[in-house]
Amino acid sequence: GEKVEQHQSTLSVREGDSAVINCTYTDTASSYFPWYKQEAGKSLHFVIDIRSNVDRKQSQRLTVLLDKKAKRFSLHITATQPEDSAIYFCAASMPNYNVLYFGSGTKLTVEP
Amino acid sequence: NAGVIQTPRHKVTGKGQEATLWCEPISGHSAVFWYRQTIVQGLEFLTYFRNQAPIDDSGMPKERFSAQMPNQSHSTLKIQSTQPQDSAVYLCASSLGGAETLYFGSGTRLTVL
């Protein structure tokens, strides 16, 4: 099955700086790559996603980049704010197969 | 819309006892997913229903875990003869049908003593 890896377990940035969280996946058939955020003591919620037919998607301060050749995708957060502090999970799934396989999570801390 | 509702929030069982976890998906959502979250293993897929039918249970430990979705308004995850290694937060999520935009419940924290 698909294996998604997040190599950064923690990431610390200063408020206002940018943050980049990277993920890799193993199965070339994977075509859908969402990101979820888990704030302290809360459950996961969806933040942004990208499909394999594009290599970039932006939503306000969030941008997702996808490099299919390298089987790598990343979440870029600009102008970070304290409320961006959370654990971010990347995930992948294959076409016509609705199970998401999650990475291990990256704890982002935005320091004032 | 109350979101995905999971009960109980916390459950403590003794080794060898049974635990049943409940999930009420968002009304109108046809897909229900169960995941398990631990510090060591992260988020592990367990099982998935679509329109109440079991689609994939490849993540379920074969012997003691079972899941059902008797109607569109709830799903249950049952763990028989619980073991300490079953201790985890069990998350239920629902969606309109696919992997896009899963809505997660708050989870049930299971502690097996």
PDB file of C-alpha atoms in Angstrom:
ATOM      1  CA  GLY A   1       0.000   0.000   0.000  1.00  0.00           C
ATOM      2  CA  GLU A   2       0.858   3.677  -0.081  1.00  0.00           C
ATOM      3  CA  LYS A   3       3.383   4.985   2.402  1.00  0.00           C
ATOM      4  CA  VAL A   4       3.502   8.695   3.172  1.00  0.00           C
ATOM      5  CA  GLU A   5       6.451  10.147   5.056  1.00  0.00           C
ATOM      6  CA  GLN A   6       6.951  13.434   6.830  1.00  0.00           C
ATOM      7  CA  HIS A   7      10.581  13.739   7.802  1.00  0.00           C
ATOM      8  CA  GLN A   8      10.245  16.826   9.973  1.00  0.00           C
ATOM      9  CA  SER A   9       8.633  15.934  13.255  1.00  0.00           C
ATOM     10  CA  THR A  10       8.902  19.523  14.488  1.00  0.00           C
ATOM     11  CA  LEU A  11       9.331  22.928  12.887  1.00  0.00           C
ATOM     12  CA  SER A  12       9.702  26.234  14.648  1.00  0.00           C
ATOM     13  CA  VAL A  13       9.425  29.621  12.966  1.00  0.00           C
ATOM     14  CA  ARG A  14       9.062  33.213  14.077  1.00  0.00           C
ATOM     15  CA  GLU A  15       5.753  34.967  13.610  1.00  0.00           C
ATOM     16  CA  GLY A  16       5.616  36.535  10.173  1.00  0.00           C
ATOM     17  CA  ASP A  17       8.135  34.143   8.639  1.00  0.00           C
ATOM     18  CA  SER A  18       7.283  31.387   6.175  1.00  0.00           C
ATOM     19  CA  ALA A  19       7.045  27.703   7.023  1.00  0.00           C
ATOM     20  CA  VAL A  20       7.495  24.754   4.682  1.00  0.00           C
ATOM     21  CA  ILE A  21       6.454  21.204   5.508  1.00  0.00           C
ATOM     22  CA  ASN A  22       7.533  18.419   3.202  1.00  0.00           C
ATOM     23  CA  CYS A  23       6.084  14.999   2.455  1.00  0.00           C
ATOM     24  CA  THR A  24       7.007  12.125   0.199  1.00  0.00           C
ATOM     25  CA  TYR A  25       4.907   9.250  -1.063  1.00  0.00           C
ATOM     26  CA  THR A  26       5.722   5.905  -2.615  1.00  0.00           C
ATOM     27  CA  ASP A  27       2.961   4.948  -5.017  1.00  0.00           C
ATOM     28  CA  THR A  28       3.090   6.663  -8.405  1.00  0.00           C
ATOM     29  CA  ALA A  29      -0.620   5.969  -8.789  1.00  0.00           C
ATOM     30  CA  SER A  30      -1.502   8.338  -5.949  1.00  0.00           C
ATOM     31  CA  SER A  31      -3.383  11.308  -7.280  1.00  0.00           C
ATOM     32  CA  TYR A  32      -4.943  13.187  -4.373  1.00  0.00           C
ATOM     33  CA  PHE A  33      -2.928  14.919  -1.663  1.00  0.00           C
ATOM     34  CA  PRO A  34      -4.718  16.734   1.163  1.00  0.00           C
ATOM     35  CA  TRP A  35      -3.368  18.431   4.260  1.00  0.00           C
ATOM     36  CA  TYR A  36      -5.027  18.347   7.658  1.00  0.00           C
ATOM     37  CA  LYS A  37      -4.375  20.428  10.750  1.00  0.00           C
ATOM     38  CA  GLN A  38      -4.711  19.264  14.340  1.00  0.00           C
ATOM     39  CA  GLU A  39      -4.653  21.953  17.004  1.00  0.00           C
ATOM     40  CA  ALA A  40      -3.819  21.053  20.577  1.00  0.00           C
ATOM     41  CA  GLY A  41      -6.554  18.952  22.132  1.00  0.00           C
ATOM     42  CA  LYS A  42      -8.685  18.990  19.007  1.00  0.00           C
ATOM     43  CA  SER A  43      -9.367  16.681  16.116  1.00  0.00           C
ATOM     44  CA  LEU A  44      -8.147  16.989  12.572  1.00  0.00           C
ATOM     45  CA  HIS A  45      -9.627  19.372  10.090  1.00  0.00           C
ATOM     46  CA  PHE A  46      -9.031  19.813   6.398  1.00  0.00           C
ATOM     47  CA  VAL A  47      -6.950  22.785   5.260  1.00  0.00           C
ATOM     48  CA  ILE A  48      -6.029  22.408   1.596  1.00  0.00           C
ATOM     49  CA  ASP A  49      -5.533  19.772  -1.068  1.00  0.00           C
ATOM     50  CA  ILE A  50      -3.998  19.259  -4.502  1.00  0.00           C
ATOM     51  CA  ARG A  51      -4.668  16.796  -7.284  1.00  0.00           C
ATOM     52  CA  SER A  52      -2.069  15.306  -9.564  1.00  0.00           C
ATOM     53  CA  ASN A  53      -3.319  17.190 -12.627  1.00  0.00           C
ATOM     54  CA  VAL A  54      -1.773  20.400 -11.266  1.00  0.00           C
ATOM     55  CA  ASP A  55       1.522  21.155  -9.602  1.00  0.00           C
ATOM     56  CA  ARG A  56       0.529  24.158  -7.519  1.00  0.00           C
ATOM     57  CA  LYS A  57      -2.509  25.311  -5.595  1.00  0.00           C
ATOM     58  CA  GLN A  58      -2.876  28.406  -3.450  1.00  0.00           C
ATOM     59  CA  SER A  59      -5.471  29.414  -0.905  1.00  0.00           C
ATOM     60  CA  GLN A  60      -4.768  32.678   0.893  1.00  0.00           C
ATOM     61  CA  ARG A  61      -1.558  32.146   2.911  1.00  0.00           C
ATOM     62  CA  LEU A  62      -1.340  28.448   2.038  1.00  0.00           C
ATOM     63  CA  THR A  63       0.279  26.985  -1.064  1.00  0.00           C
ATOM     64  CA  VAL A  64       0.711  23.326  -1.908  1.00  0.00           C
ATOM     65  CA  LEU A  65       3.354  22.245  -4.403  1.00  0.00           C
ATOM     66  CA  LEU A  66       3.434  18.825  -6.019  1.00  0.00           C
ATOM     67  CA  ASP A  67       6.460  17.263  -7.722  1.00  0.00           C
ATOM     68  CA  LYS A  68       5.260  14.014  -9.255  1.00  0.00           C
ATOM     69  CA  LYS A  69       8.684  13.042 -10.564  1.00  0.00           C
ATOM     70  CA  ALA A  70      10.178  13.200  -7.103  1.00  0.00           C
ATOM     71  CA  LYS A  71       6.973  11.919  -5.465  1.00  0.00           C
ATOM     72  CA  ARG A  72       7.099  14.854  -3.128  1.00  0.00           C
ATOM     73  CA  PHE A  73       4.619  17.500  -2.052  1.00  0.00           C
ATOM     74  CA  SER A  74       4.881  20.394   0.327  1.00  0.00           C
ATOM     75  CA  LEU A  75       2.788  22.876   2.285  1.00  0.00           C
ATOM     76  CA  HIS A  76       3.968  26.471   2.346  1.00  0.00           C
ATOM     77  CA  ILE A  77       2.541  28.877   4.884  1.00  0.00           C
ATOM     78  CA  THR A  78       3.421  32.545   4.482  1.00  0.00           C
ATOM     79  CA  ALA A  79       3.174  35.307   7.079  1.00  0.00           C
ATOM     80  CA  THR A  80       2.774  32.775   9.870  1.00  0.00           C
ATOM     81  CA  GLN A  81       0.631  33.629  12.867  1.00  0.00           C
ATOM     82  CA  PRO A  82       0.452  32.066  16.332  1.00  0.00           C
ATOM     83  CA  GLU A  83      -2.837  30.410  15.386  1.00  0.00           C
ATOM     84  CA  ASP A  84      -0.990  28.456  12.698  1.00  0.00           C
ATOM     85  CA  SER A  85       0.686  26.494  15.513  1.00  0.00           C
ATOM     86  CA  ALA A  86      -0.590  22.929  15.214  1.00  0.00           C
ATOM     87  CA  ILE A  87       0.342  19.498  13.959  1.00  0.00           C
ATOM     88  CA  TYR A  88       0.042  19.281  10.191  1.00  0.00           C
ATOM     89  CA  PHE A  89      -0.595  15.947   8.526  1.00  0.00           C
ATOM     90  CA  CYS A  90      -0.140  15.251   4.846  1.00  0.00           C
ATOM     91  CA  ALA A  91      -1.963  12.388   3.173  1.00  0.00           C
ATOM     92  CA  ALA A  92      -2.307  10.635  -0.154  1.00  0.00           C
ATOM     93  CA  SER A  93      -4.844   8.463  -1.892  1.00  0.00           C
ATOM     94  CA  MET A  94      -5.164   6.734  -5.215  1.00  0.00           C
ATOM     95  CA  PRO A  95      -7.826   7.256  -7.854  1.00  0.00           C
ATOM     96  CA  ASN A  96     -11.064   5.414  -7.222  1.00  0.00           C
ATOM     97  CA  TYR A  97      -9.777   4.343  -3.859  1.00  0.00           C
ATOM     98  CA  ASN A  98     -10.999   6.549  -1.104  1.00  0.00           C
ATOM     99  CA  VAL A  99      -8.698   5.689   1.751  1.00  0.00           C
ATOM    100  CA  LEU A 100      -6.295   8.390   2.867  1.00  0.00           C
ATOM    101  CA  TYR A 101      -2.864   7.322   4.066  1.00  0.00           C
ATOM    102  CA  PHE A 102      -1.421   9.871   6.453  1.00  0.00           C
ATOM    103  CA  GLY A 103       2.091  10.957   7.249  1.00  0.00           C
ATOM    104  CA  SER A 104       3.298  11.018  10.834  1.00  0.00           C
ATOM    105  CA  GLY A 105       2.679  14.728  11.318  1.00  0.00           C
ATOM    106  CA  THR A 106       4.822  17.850  11.716  1.00  0.00           C
ATOM    107  CA  LYS A 107       4.373  19.982  14.790  1.00  0.00           C
ATOM    108  CA  LEU A 108       4.632  23.612  13.742  1.00  0.00           C
ATOM    109  CA  THR A 109       5.318  26.170  16.426  1.00  0.00           C
ATOM    110  CA  VAL A 110       5.030  29.845  15.546  1.00  0.00           C
ATOM    111  CA  GLU A 111       6.923  31.890  18.089  1.00  0.00           C
ATOM    112  CA  PRO A 112       5.946  35.505  18.724  1.00  0.00           C
TER     113      PRO A 112
ATOM    114  CA  ASN B   1     -24.756  20.730  12.030  1.00  0.00           C
ATOM    115  CA  ALA B   2     -23.088  19.155  15.019  1.00  0.00           C
ATOM    116  CA  GLY B   3     -20.367  17.528  12.981  1.00  0.00           C
ATOM    117  CA  VAL B   4     -19.243  13.945  13.449  1.00  0.00           C
ATOM    118  CA  ILE B   5     -20.177  12.785  16.928  1.00  0.00           C
ATOM    119  CA  GLN B   6     -18.180  10.130  18.715  1.00  0.00           C
ATOM    120  CA  THR B   7     -19.086   8.576  22.031  1.00  0.00           C
ATOM    121  CA  PRO B   8     -17.795   8.057  24.592  1.00  0.00           C
ATOM    122  CA  ARG B   9     -15.010  10.665  24.669  1.00  0.00           C
ATOM    123  CA  HIS B  10     -13.011   8.515  27.044  1.00  0.00           C
ATOM    124  CA  LYS B  11     -13.212   4.839  27.853  1.00  0.00           C
ATOM    125  CA  VAL B  12     -11.142   2.864  30.309  1.00  0.00           C
ATOM    126  CA  THR B  13     -11.283  -0.904  30.189  1.00  0.00           C
ATOM    127  CA  GLY B  14      -9.481  -3.702  31.906  1.00  0.00           C
ATOM    128  CA  LYS B  15      -7.375  -6.101  29.900  1.00  0.00           C
ATOM    129  CA  GLY B  16      -9.618  -8.734  28.328  1.00  0.00           C
ATOM    130  CA  GLN B  17     -12.790  -6.668  28.436  1.00  0.00           C
ATOM    131  CA  GLU B  18     -14.815  -5.547  25.451  1.00  0.00           C
ATOM    132  CA  ALA B  19     -15.033  -1.975  24.191  1.00  0.00           C
ATOM    133  CA  THR B  20     -17.620  -0.556  21.809  1.00  0.00           C
ATOM    134  CA  LEU B  21     -17.077   2.821  20.248  1.00  0.00           C
ATOM    135  CA  TRP B  22     -19.831   4.786  18.524  1.00  0.00           C
ATOM    136  CA  CYS B  23     -19.816   7.210  15.651  1.00  0.00           C
ATOM    137  CA  GLU B  24     -22.591   9.347  14.212  1.00  0.00           C
ATOM    138  CA  PRO B  25     -21.557  10.744  10.821  1.00  0.00           C
ATOM    139  CA  ILE B  26     -22.718  14.031   9.405  1.00  0.00           C
ATOM    140  CA  SER B  27     -26.200  13.714   7.952  1.00  0.00           C
ATOM    141  CA  GLY B  28     -26.047  13.202   4.215  1.00  0.00           C
ATOM    142  CA  HIS B  29     -22.512  11.845   4.218  1.00  0.00           C
ATOM    143  CA  SER B  30     -22.284   8.435   2.617  1.00  0.00           C
ATOM    144  CA  ALA B  31     -18.738   7.473   3.601  1.00  0.00           C
ATOM    145  CA  VAL B  32     -17.524   6.644   7.098  1.00  0.00           C
ATOM    146  CA  PHE B  33     -13.912   5.986   7.992  1.00  0.00           C
ATOM    147  CA  TRP B  34     -12.290   4.731  11.177  1.00  0.00           C
ATOM    148  CA  TYR B  35      -8.699   5.605  12.045  1.00  0.00           C
ATOM    149  CA  ARG B  36      -6.549   4.953  15.092  1.00  0.00           C
ATOM    150  CA  GLN B  37      -4.070   7.544  16.354  1.00  0.00           C
ATOM    151  CA  THR B  38      -1.108   6.786  18.586  1.00  0.00           C
ATOM    152  CA  ILE B  39       2.139   8.598  19.244  1.00  0.00           C
ATOM    153  CA  VAL B  40       4.184   5.687  17.921  1.00  0.00           C
ATOM    154  CA  GLN B  41       2.158   4.617  14.869  1.00  0.00           C
ATOM    155  CA  GLY B  42       0.542   7.925  13.976  1.00  0.00           C
ATOM    156  CA  LEU B  43      -2.740   7.811  12.075  1.00  0.00           C
ATOM    157  CA  GLU B  44      -3.578   4.276  10.977  1.00  0.00           C
ATOM    158  CA  PHE B  45      -6.467   3.484   8.676  1.00  0.00           C
ATOM    159  CA  LEU B  46      -8.736   0.793  10.056  1.00  0.00           C
ATOM    160  CA  THR B  47     -11.877   0.460   7.952  1.00  0.00           C
ATOM    161  CA  TYR B  48     -14.241   2.265   5.570  1.00  0.00           C
ATOM    162  CA  PHE B  49     -17.957   2.094   4.771  1.00  0.00           C
ATOM    163  CA  ARG B  50     -19.788   3.575   1.862  1.00  0.00           C
ATOM    164  CA  ASN B  51     -23.582   3.705   1.866  1.00  0.00           C
ATOM    165  CA  GLN B  52     -23.395   1.470   4.944  1.00  0.00           C
ATOM    166  CA  ALA B  53     -21.573  -1.285   3.045  1.00  0.00           C
ATOM    167  CA  PRO B  54     -18.096  -2.313   4.197  1.00  0.00           C
ATOM    168  CA  ILE B  55     -15.657  -1.396   1.441  1.00  0.00           C
ATOM    169  CA  ASP B  56     -12.216  -1.922   2.914  1.00  0.00           C
ATOM    170  CA  ASP B  57     -11.199  -3.316   6.278  1.00  0.00           C
ATOM    171  CA  SER B  58      -7.586  -3.928   5.381  1.00  0.00           C
ATOM    172  CA  GLY B  59      -6.351  -1.945   8.369  1.00  0.00           C
ATOM    173  CA  MET B  60      -8.331  -3.849  10.968  1.00  0.00           C
ATOM    174  CA  PRO B  61      -6.478  -6.264  13.225  1.00  0.00           C
ATOM    175  CA  LYS B  62      -8.121  -9.490  12.126  1.00  0.00           C
ATOM    176  CA  GLU B  63      -8.916 -11.220  15.318  1.00  0.00           C
ATOM    177  CA  ARG B  64     -10.444  -8.889  17.873  1.00  0.00           C
ATOM    178  CA  PHE B  65     -11.663  -5.885  15.916  1.00  0.00           C
ATOM    179  CA  SER B  66     -14.956  -5.575  14.080  1.00  0.00           C
ATOM    180  CA  ALA B  67     -16.932  -2.671  12.681  1.00  0.00           C
ATOM    181  CA  GLN B  68     -20.509  -2.298  11.601  1.00  0.00           C
ATOM    182  CA  MET B  69     -22.755   0.314  10.110  1.00  0.00           C
ATOM    183  CA  PRO B  70     -26.307  -0.888  10.703  1.00  0.00           C
ATOM    184  CA  ASN B  71     -27.882   2.321   9.441  1.00  0.00           C
ATOM    185  CA  GLN B  72     -26.801   5.594   7.847  1.00  0.00           C
ATOM    186  CA  SER B  73     -26.763   7.419  11.153  1.00  0.00           C
ATOM    187  CA  HIS B  74     -24.257   5.406  13.087  1.00  0.00           C
ATOM    188  CA  SER B  75     -21.292   3.105  12.956  1.00  0.00           C
ATOM    189  CA  THR B  76     -19.686   1.069  15.725  1.00  0.00           C
ATOM    190  CA  LEU B  77     -16.193  -0.237  16.276  1.00  0.00           C
ATOM    191  CA  LYS B  78     -16.001  -3.171  18.639  1.00  0.00           C
ATOM    192  CA  ILE B  79     -12.817  -4.451  20.211  1.00  0.00           C
ATOM    193  CA  GLN B  80     -13.033  -7.777  21.975  1.00  0.00           C
ATOM    194  CA  SER B  81     -10.606  -8.919  24.641  1.00  0.00           C
ATOM    195  CA  THR B  82      -8.887  -5.530  24.750  1.00  0.00           C
ATOM    196  CA  GLN B  83      -5.137  -5.441  25.215  1.00  0.00           C
ATOM    197  CA  PRO B  84      -2.907  -2.601  26.464  1.00  0.00           C
ATOM    198  CA  GLN B  85      -1.586  -2.110  22.916  1.00  0.00           C
ATOM    199  CA  ASP B  86      -5.136  -1.209  21.830  1.00  0.00           C
ATOM    200  CA  SER B  87      -4.844   1.995  23.847  1.00  0.00           C
ATOM    201  CA  ALA B  88      -5.186   4.851  21.373  1.00  0.00           C
ATOM    202  CA  VAL B  89      -7.468   7.610  20.182  1.00  0.00           C
ATOM    203  CA  TYR B  90      -9.983   6.144  17.764  1.00  0.00           C
ATOM    204  CA  LEU B  91     -11.145   8.651  15.186  1.00  0.00           C
ATOM    205  CA  CYS B  92     -14.227   8.453  13.030  1.00  0.00           C
ATOM    206  CA  ALA B  93     -14.579  10.598   9.937  1.00  0.00           C
ATOM    207  CA  SER B  94     -17.265  11.045   7.331  1.00  0.00           C
ATOM    208  CA  SER B  95     -17.371  12.514   3.856  1.00  0.00           C
ATOM    209  CA  LEU B  96     -19.775  13.000   0.991  1.00  0.00           C
ATOM    210  CA  GLY B  97     -18.467   9.825  -0.553  1.00  0.00           C
ATOM    211  CA  GLY B  98     -14.787   9.936  -1.268  1.00  0.00           C
ATOM    212  CA  ALA B  99     -11.461  10.845   0.210  1.00  0.00           C
ATOM    213  CA  GLU B 100     -12.068  14.544  -0.279  1.00  0.00           C
ATOM    214  CA  THR B 101     -12.623  16.672   2.790  1.00  0.00           C
ATOM    215  CA  LEU B 102     -13.020  14.210   5.589  1.00  0.00           C
ATOM    216  CA  TYR B 103     -14.750  15.590   8.661  1.00  0.00           C
ATOM    217  CA  PHE B 104     -13.292  14.058  11.779  1.00  0.00           C
ATOM    218  CA  GLY B 105     -14.975  13.560  15.113  1.00  0.00           C
ATOM    219  CA  SER B 106     -13.284  14.460  18.376  1.00  0.00           C
ATOM    220  CA  GLY B 107     -12.271  10.858  18.895  1.00  0.00           C
ATOM    221  CA  THR B 108     -12.631   8.291  21.643  1.00  0.00           C
ATOM    222  CA  ARG B 109      -9.591   7.892  23.854  1.00  0.00           C
ATOM    223  CA  LEU B 110      -9.407   4.224  24.811  1.00  0.00           C
ATOM    224  CA  THR B 111      -7.193   3.262  27.709  1.00  0.00           C
ATOM    225  CA  VAL B 112      -6.696  -0.437  28.420  1.00  0.00           C
ATOM    226  CA  LEU B 113      -5.258  -1.091  31.852  1.00  0.00           C
TER     227      LEU B 113
END
